[in-house]
Amino acid sequence: MTVPANIWAYLWGTLTVVPFLGFPIVYLILYGWKRDKRLAGRWAINITNLLVIRSAVSAYGLIWPEALSFWWWVVGFFLVTIVLLGWIQVKWKGKLSLRKVGFSAWRLSFLMFGIVYIVLFTTGIIKTMGVV
């Protein structure tokens, strides 16, 4: 492989194992480019959320390779969260704003999949140590 391909593979692998490292990387790159802290923070959180979801999917696949794909759990989480948040919003405000519901579901997914990733990472370490 070429040098850029090796660097990309190493960075991608590192961000899969430690997805929260993506936040400072994206933040510093965007802040250096645009000089807007708010924009850099929003993009860093969104990219880190994608990295956390991807890392949780990878960890789940390594721990239980024959189980149902974790992507179905991700889709199910988003569907259930959007439905529940939409129902709550209609009950409280009397109208539905899919943009606000989607934004809230996306932010909740960061918390949810962050916790799931930590649990799966710990489970993977314990399971690996049990084999050794």
Short mmCIF file of N, CA and C in Angstrom, two decimals:
data_model
loop_
_atom_site.label_atom_id
_atom_site.label_comp_id
_atom_site.label_asym_id
_atom_site.label_seq_id
_atom_site.Cartn_x
_atom_site.Cartn_y
_atom_site.Cartn_z
N MET A 1 0.83 -1.18 0.00
CA MET A 1 0.00 0.00 0.00
C MET A 1 0.88 1.25 0.00
N THR A 2 0.31 2.31 -0.46
CA THR A 2 1.05 3.56 -0.49
C THR A 2 1.07 4.21 0.89
N VAL A 3 1.90 5.21 1.05
CA VAL A 3 2.02 5.89 2.34
C VAL A 3 0.71 6.54 2.76
N PRO A 4 0.01 7.30 1.88
CA PRO A 4 -1.27 7.88 2.30
C PRO A 4 -2.32 6.81 2.67
N ALA A 5 -2.30 5.70 1.95
CA ALA A 5 -3.25 4.62 2.27
C ALA A 5 -2.93 4.01 3.62
N ASN A 6 -1.64 3.86 3.93
CA ASN A 6 -1.24 3.34 5.24
C ASN A 6 -1.64 4.30 6.36
N ILE A 7 -1.42 5.59 6.14
CA ILE A 7 -1.80 6.58 7.15
C ILE A 7 -3.31 6.56 7.37
N TRP A 8 -4.07 6.52 6.27
CA TRP A 8 -5.54 6.49 6.39
C TRP A 8 -6.00 5.23 7.12
N ALA A 9 -5.43 4.07 6.80
CA ALA A 9 -5.82 2.82 7.45
C ALA A 9 -5.49 2.86 8.94
N TYR A 10 -4.32 3.40 9.29
CA TYR A 10 -3.94 3.51 10.69
C TYR A 10 -4.87 4.45 11.44
N LEU A 11 -5.18 5.61 10.83
CA LEU A 11 -6.08 6.58 11.46
C LEU A 11 -7.49 6.00 11.61
N TRP A 12 -7.97 5.34 10.57
CA TRP A 12 -9.31 4.75 10.61
C TRP A 12 -9.39 3.66 11.68
N GLY A 13 -8.38 2.83 11.77
CA GLY A 13 -8.34 1.79 12.80
C GLY A 13 -8.28 2.38 14.20
N THR A 14 -7.49 3.43 14.36
CA THR A 14 -7.40 4.09 15.67
C THR A 14 -8.74 4.70 16.06
N LEU A 15 -9.41 5.35 15.12
CA LEU A 15 -10.71 5.96 15.40
C LEU A 15 -11.81 4.92 15.62
N THR A 16 -11.62 3.71 15.13
CA THR A 16 -12.57 2.64 15.41
C THR A 16 -12.41 2.15 16.84
N VAL A 17 -11.18 2.04 17.30
CA VAL A 17 -10.94 1.57 18.66
C VAL A 17 -11.20 2.67 19.68
N VAL A 18 -10.82 3.90 19.38
CA VAL A 18 -10.99 5.03 20.29
C VAL A 18 -11.78 6.13 19.55
N PRO A 19 -13.11 5.98 19.44
CA PRO A 19 -13.89 6.93 18.64
C PRO A 19 -13.93 8.34 19.22
N PHE A 20 -13.77 8.47 20.53
CA PHE A 20 -13.82 9.79 21.15
C PHE A 20 -12.60 10.64 20.80
N LEU A 21 -11.57 10.03 20.24
CA LEU A 21 -10.41 10.75 19.76
C LEU A 21 -10.76 11.59 18.52
N GLY A 22 -11.85 11.22 17.86
CA GLY A 22 -12.28 11.97 16.69
C GLY A 22 -12.72 13.38 17.00
N PHE A 23 -13.23 13.60 18.21
CA PHE A 23 -13.71 14.93 18.57
C PHE A 23 -12.61 15.99 18.50
N PRO A 24 -11.48 15.82 19.21
CA PRO A 24 -10.46 16.87 19.12
C PRO A 24 -9.85 17.00 17.73
N ILE A 25 -9.75 15.89 17.00
CA ILE A 25 -9.18 15.95 15.66
C ILE A 25 -10.07 16.80 14.75
N VAL A 26 -11.36 16.49 14.71
CA VAL A 26 -12.29 17.24 13.85
C VAL A 26 -12.40 18.68 14.32
N TYR A 27 -12.47 18.88 15.63
CA TYR A 27 -12.60 20.24 16.16
C TYR A 27 -11.41 21.11 15.76
N LEU A 28 -10.22 20.59 15.95
CA LEU A 28 -9.02 21.38 15.63
C LEU A 28 -8.90 21.65 14.13
N ILE A 29 -9.23 20.68 13.31
CA ILE A 29 -9.17 20.88 11.86
C ILE A 29 -10.18 21.94 11.43
N LEU A 30 -11.44 21.81 11.87
CA LEU A 30 -12.45 22.77 11.46
C LEU A 30 -12.22 24.15 12.07
N TYR A 31 -11.78 24.20 13.30
CA TYR A 31 -11.52 25.51 13.90
C TYR A 31 -10.35 26.21 13.20
N GLY A 32 -9.34 25.45 12.85
CA GLY A 32 -8.21 26.02 12.11
C GLY A 32 -8.61 26.49 10.73
N TRP A 33 -9.59 25.83 10.13
CA TRP A 33 -10.01 26.16 8.78
C TRP A 33 -11.01 27.32 8.75
N LYS A 34 -12.04 27.26 9.61
CA LYS A 34 -13.13 28.24 9.58
C LYS A 34 -13.05 29.32 10.66
N ARG A 35 -12.30 29.09 11.72
CA ARG A 35 -12.20 30.02 12.87
C ARG A 35 -13.56 30.29 13.51
N ASP A 36 -14.39 29.25 13.58
CA ASP A 36 -15.72 29.35 14.21
C ASP A 36 -15.85 28.21 15.21
N LYS A 37 -15.81 28.55 16.51
CA LYS A 37 -15.84 27.52 17.56
C LYS A 37 -17.15 26.76 17.55
N ARG A 38 -18.25 27.46 17.35
CA ARG A 38 -19.56 26.82 17.39
C ARG A 38 -19.74 25.81 16.26
N LEU A 39 -19.37 26.20 15.05
CA LEU A 39 -19.44 25.30 13.90
C LEU A 39 -18.52 24.10 14.09
N ALA A 40 -17.32 24.35 14.55
CA ALA A 40 -16.36 23.27 14.79
C ALA A 40 -16.87 22.31 15.84
N GLY A 41 -17.48 22.83 16.90
CA GLY A 41 -18.03 21.98 17.95
C GLY A 41 -19.18 21.10 17.46
N ARG A 42 -20.08 21.71 16.68
CA ARG A 42 -21.21 20.93 16.15
C ARG A 42 -20.74 19.81 15.24
N TRP A 43 -19.83 20.14 14.32
CA TRP A 43 -19.33 19.12 13.41
C TRP A 43 -18.54 18.04 14.15
N ALA A 44 -17.79 18.43 15.14
CA ALA A 44 -17.00 17.46 15.91
C ALA A 44 -17.92 16.49 16.64
N ILE A 45 -19.00 16.99 17.22
CA ILE A 45 -19.96 16.12 17.90
C ILE A 45 -20.63 15.17 16.91
N ASN A 46 -21.04 15.68 15.76
CA ASN A 46 -21.71 14.83 14.76
C ASN A 46 -20.79 13.74 14.22
N ILE A 47 -19.56 14.10 13.90
CA ILE A 47 -18.61 13.11 13.39
C ILE A 47 -18.26 12.09 14.48
N THR A 48 -18.10 12.55 15.71
CA THR A 48 -17.82 11.63 16.81
C THR A 48 -18.98 10.68 17.03
N ASN A 49 -20.21 11.16 16.86
CA ASN A 49 -21.38 10.30 16.99
C ASN A 49 -21.33 9.19 15.93
N LEU A 50 -21.01 9.53 14.71
CA LEU A 50 -20.87 8.50 13.66
C LEU A 50 -19.78 7.49 14.01
N LEU A 51 -18.66 7.99 14.53
CA LEU A 51 -17.56 7.10 14.91
C LEU A 51 -17.95 6.18 16.07
N VAL A 52 -18.71 6.71 17.04
CA VAL A 52 -19.14 5.89 18.18
C VAL A 52 -20.10 4.80 17.71
N ILE A 53 -21.03 5.15 16.82
CA ILE A 53 -21.96 4.13 16.29
C ILE A 53 -21.19 3.07 15.53
N ARG A 54 -20.25 3.48 14.69
CA ARG A 54 -19.46 2.51 13.92
C ARG A 54 -18.64 1.62 14.84
N SER A 55 -18.07 2.19 15.89
CA SER A 55 -17.27 1.41 16.83
C SER A 55 -18.12 0.42 17.61
N ALA A 56 -19.33 0.83 17.99
CA ALA A 56 -20.23 -0.09 18.69
C ALA A 56 -20.63 -1.24 17.77
N VAL A 57 -20.88 -0.94 16.51
CA VAL A 57 -21.21 -2.00 15.54
C VAL A 57 -20.05 -2.97 15.39
N SER A 58 -18.84 -2.45 15.29
CA SER A 58 -17.65 -3.31 15.14
C SER A 58 -17.43 -4.17 16.39
N ALA A 59 -17.55 -3.56 17.56
CA ALA A 59 -17.35 -4.31 18.80
C ALA A 59 -18.39 -5.41 18.95
N TYR A 60 -19.64 -5.10 18.64
CA TYR A 60 -20.71 -6.09 18.73
C TYR A 60 -20.44 -7.26 17.77
N GLY A 61 -19.99 -6.92 16.55
CA GLY A 61 -19.69 -7.97 15.57
C GLY A 61 -18.53 -8.85 15.98
N LEU A 62 -17.55 -8.29 16.68
CA LEU A 62 -16.41 -9.09 17.14
C LEU A 62 -16.77 -9.97 18.33
N ILE A 63 -17.64 -9.46 19.21
CA ILE A 63 -18.00 -10.23 20.40
C ILE A 63 -18.98 -11.35 20.05
N TRP A 64 -20.00 -11.03 19.24
CA TRP A 64 -21.02 -12.02 18.85
C TRP A 64 -21.12 -12.06 17.33
N PRO A 65 -20.21 -12.78 16.66
CA PRO A 65 -20.19 -12.77 15.19
C PRO A 65 -21.41 -13.42 14.54
N GLU A 66 -22.04 -14.38 15.21
CA GLU A 66 -23.18 -15.05 14.60
C GLU A 66 -24.52 -14.41 14.94
N ALA A 67 -24.51 -13.38 15.75
CA ALA A 67 -25.75 -12.74 16.18
C ALA A 67 -26.30 -11.83 15.08
N LEU A 68 -27.52 -11.37 15.30
CA LEU A 68 -28.15 -10.42 14.40
C LEU A 68 -27.29 -9.17 14.30
N SER A 69 -27.17 -8.62 13.11
CA SER A 69 -26.33 -7.45 12.90
C SER A 69 -26.75 -6.30 13.81
N PHE A 70 -25.76 -5.61 14.36
CA PHE A 70 -26.04 -4.49 15.26
C PHE A 70 -26.67 -3.32 14.53
N TRP A 71 -26.51 -3.28 13.19
CA TRP A 71 -27.14 -2.20 12.43
C TRP A 71 -28.65 -2.24 12.59
N TRP A 72 -29.23 -3.42 12.77
CA TRP A 72 -30.68 -3.50 13.01
C TRP A 72 -31.03 -2.87 14.35
N TRP A 73 -30.17 -3.03 15.34
CA TRP A 73 -30.40 -2.39 16.63
C TRP A 73 -30.30 -0.88 16.50
N VAL A 74 -29.39 -0.40 15.70
CA VAL A 74 -29.23 1.04 15.48
C VAL A 74 -30.49 1.60 14.82
N VAL A 75 -30.94 0.95 13.75
CA VAL A 75 -32.15 1.40 13.05
C VAL A 75 -33.35 1.35 13.99
N GLY A 76 -33.47 0.27 14.74
CA GLY A 76 -34.58 0.15 15.70
C GLY A 76 -34.53 1.23 16.76
N PHE A 77 -33.34 1.54 17.26
CA PHE A 77 -33.21 2.61 18.25
C PHE A 77 -33.70 3.93 17.69
N PHE A 78 -33.26 4.27 16.49
CA PHE A 78 -33.67 5.54 15.91
C PHE A 78 -35.17 5.58 15.64
N LEU A 79 -35.74 4.50 15.15
CA LEU A 79 -37.18 4.48 14.89
C LEU A 79 -37.98 4.64 16.17
N VAL A 80 -37.64 3.88 17.19
CA VAL A 80 -38.37 3.96 18.46
C VAL A 80 -38.18 5.34 19.10
N THR A 81 -36.97 5.86 19.08
CA THR A 81 -36.70 7.17 19.68
C THR A 81 -37.46 8.28 18.95
N ILE A 82 -37.48 8.24 17.63
CA ILE A 82 -38.19 9.27 16.87
C ILE A 82 -39.69 9.19 17.12
N VAL A 83 -40.23 7.98 17.17
CA VAL A 83 -41.66 7.83 17.45
C VAL A 83 -42.00 8.34 18.84
N LEU A 84 -41.23 7.95 19.84
CA LEU A 84 -41.51 8.40 21.21
C LEU A 84 -41.35 9.91 21.38
N LEU A 85 -40.28 10.46 20.82
CA LEU A 85 -40.08 11.91 20.93
C LEU A 85 -41.17 12.67 20.16
N GLY A 86 -41.57 12.14 19.02
CA GLY A 86 -42.66 12.77 18.26
C GLY A 86 -43.97 12.73 19.02
N TRP A 87 -44.25 11.61 19.65
CA TRP A 87 -45.49 11.49 20.45
C TRP A 87 -45.47 12.47 21.62
N ILE A 88 -44.33 12.56 22.30
CA ILE A 88 -44.20 13.49 23.43
C ILE A 88 -44.36 14.93 22.95
N GLN A 89 -43.75 15.25 21.82
CA GLN A 89 -43.85 16.61 21.31
C GLN A 89 -45.29 16.97 20.93
N VAL A 90 -46.02 16.04 20.33
CA VAL A 90 -47.41 16.31 19.98
C VAL A 90 -48.25 16.47 21.24
N LYS A 91 -47.98 15.66 22.26
CA LYS A 91 -48.72 15.77 23.52
C LYS A 91 -48.48 17.12 24.20
N TRP A 92 -47.24 17.58 24.22
CA TRP A 92 -46.89 18.80 24.94
C TRP A 92 -47.17 20.07 24.14
N LYS A 93 -46.81 20.07 22.86
CA LYS A 93 -46.92 21.30 22.08
C LYS A 93 -48.09 21.31 21.11
N GLY A 94 -48.67 20.16 20.82
CA GLY A 94 -49.81 20.09 19.91
C GLY A 94 -49.43 20.02 18.45
N LYS A 95 -48.16 20.09 18.11
CA LYS A 95 -47.71 19.99 16.72
C LYS A 95 -46.40 19.21 16.67
N LEU A 96 -46.08 18.74 15.47
CA LEU A 96 -44.89 17.90 15.29
C LEU A 96 -43.87 18.63 14.43
N SER A 97 -42.65 18.71 14.91
CA SER A 97 -41.54 19.25 14.13
C SER A 97 -40.53 18.12 13.96
N LEU A 98 -40.53 17.54 12.78
CA LEU A 98 -39.62 16.41 12.55
C LEU A 98 -38.16 16.82 12.64
N ARG A 99 -37.86 18.06 12.33
CA ARG A 99 -36.47 18.52 12.44
C ARG A 99 -36.01 18.49 13.90
N LYS A 100 -36.82 18.99 14.81
CA LYS A 100 -36.46 18.98 16.22
C LYS A 100 -36.41 17.56 16.78
N VAL A 101 -37.36 16.73 16.36
CA VAL A 101 -37.39 15.34 16.82
C VAL A 101 -36.14 14.60 16.32
N GLY A 102 -35.80 14.79 15.05
CA GLY A 102 -34.61 14.13 14.50
C GLY A 102 -33.33 14.60 15.16
N PHE A 103 -33.24 15.90 15.40
CA PHE A 103 -32.07 16.46 16.08
C PHE A 103 -31.95 15.89 17.50
N SER A 104 -33.07 15.81 18.21
CA SER A 104 -33.05 15.27 19.57
C SER A 104 -32.68 13.79 19.58
N ALA A 105 -33.20 13.04 18.62
CA ALA A 105 -32.86 11.61 18.53
C ALA A 105 -31.38 11.42 18.24
N TRP A 106 -30.83 12.28 17.37
CA TRP A 106 -29.41 12.20 17.04
C TRP A 106 -28.54 12.48 18.27
N ARG A 107 -28.93 13.49 19.06
CA ARG A 107 -28.17 13.82 20.26
C ARG A 107 -28.29 12.72 21.32
N LEU A 108 -29.48 12.16 21.47
CA LEU A 108 -29.67 11.05 22.42
C LEU A 108 -28.87 9.83 21.99
N SER A 109 -28.74 9.64 20.68
CA SER A 109 -27.98 8.48 20.20
C SER A 109 -26.51 8.59 20.60
N PHE A 110 -25.98 9.81 20.68
CA PHE A 110 -24.60 9.98 21.12
C PHE A 110 -24.43 9.43 22.54
N LEU A 111 -25.34 9.79 23.41
CA LEU A 111 -25.29 9.30 24.79
C LEU A 111 -25.49 7.78 24.84
N MET A 112 -26.52 7.31 24.15
CA MET A 112 -26.86 5.89 24.18
C MET A 112 -25.73 5.02 23.62
N PHE A 113 -25.26 5.35 22.42
CA PHE A 113 -24.23 4.52 21.80
C PHE A 113 -22.87 4.72 22.45
N GLY A 114 -22.64 5.85 23.09
CA GLY A 114 -21.42 6.02 23.88
C GLY A 114 -21.38 5.04 25.04
N ILE A 115 -22.51 4.91 25.73
CA ILE A 115 -22.62 3.96 26.83
C ILE A 115 -22.51 2.53 26.31
N VAL A 116 -23.21 2.25 25.21
CA VAL A 116 -23.16 0.89 24.62
C VAL A 116 -21.74 0.55 24.20
N TYR A 117 -21.04 1.51 23.61
CA TYR A 117 -19.66 1.26 23.20
C TYR A 117 -18.78 0.92 24.40
N ILE A 118 -18.90 1.68 25.47
CA ILE A 118 -18.09 1.42 26.66
C ILE A 118 -18.40 0.04 27.24
N VAL A 119 -19.68 -0.32 27.28
CA VAL A 119 -20.07 -1.64 27.79
C VAL A 119 -19.53 -2.74 26.88
N LEU A 120 -19.65 -2.58 25.55
CA LEU A 120 -19.15 -3.60 24.63
C LEU A 120 -17.63 -3.69 24.67
N PHE A 121 -16.96 -2.56 24.79
CA PHE A 121 -15.50 -2.56 24.89
C PHE A 121 -15.06 -3.33 26.14
N THR A 122 -15.71 -3.07 27.26
CA THR A 122 -15.40 -3.77 28.50
C THR A 122 -15.72 -5.25 28.38
N THR A 123 -16.86 -5.57 27.79
CA THR A 123 -17.24 -6.97 27.59
C THR A 123 -16.23 -7.70 26.71
N GLY A 124 -15.76 -7.02 25.65
CA GLY A 124 -14.76 -7.62 24.77
C GLY A 124 -13.46 -7.90 25.49
N ILE A 125 -13.04 -6.99 26.35
CA ILE A 125 -11.81 -7.19 27.11
C ILE A 125 -11.97 -8.38 28.06
N ILE A 126 -13.10 -8.44 28.77
CA ILE A 126 -13.34 -9.54 29.71
C ILE A 126 -13.44 -10.86 28.98
N LYS A 127 -14.14 -10.87 27.84
CA LYS A 127 -14.27 -12.12 27.06
C LYS A 127 -12.92 -12.58 26.51
N THR A 128 -12.11 -11.65 26.07
CA THR A 128 -10.78 -11.99 25.55
C THR A 128 -9.87 -12.51 26.66
N MET A 129 -9.96 -11.90 27.84
CA MET A 129 -9.14 -12.35 28.96
C MET A 129 -9.57 -13.73 29.43
N GLY A 130 -10.84 -14.04 29.28
CA GLY A 130 -11.33 -15.36 29.68
C GLY A 130 -10.81 -16.46 28.77
N VAL A 131 -10.52 -16.12 27.52
CA VAL A 131 -10.01 -17.10 26.56
C VAL A 131 -8.54 -17.37 26.81
N VAL A 132 -7.81 -16.37 27.24
CA VAL A 132 -6.36 -16.50 27.43
C VAL A 132 -6.06 -17.29 28.61
#
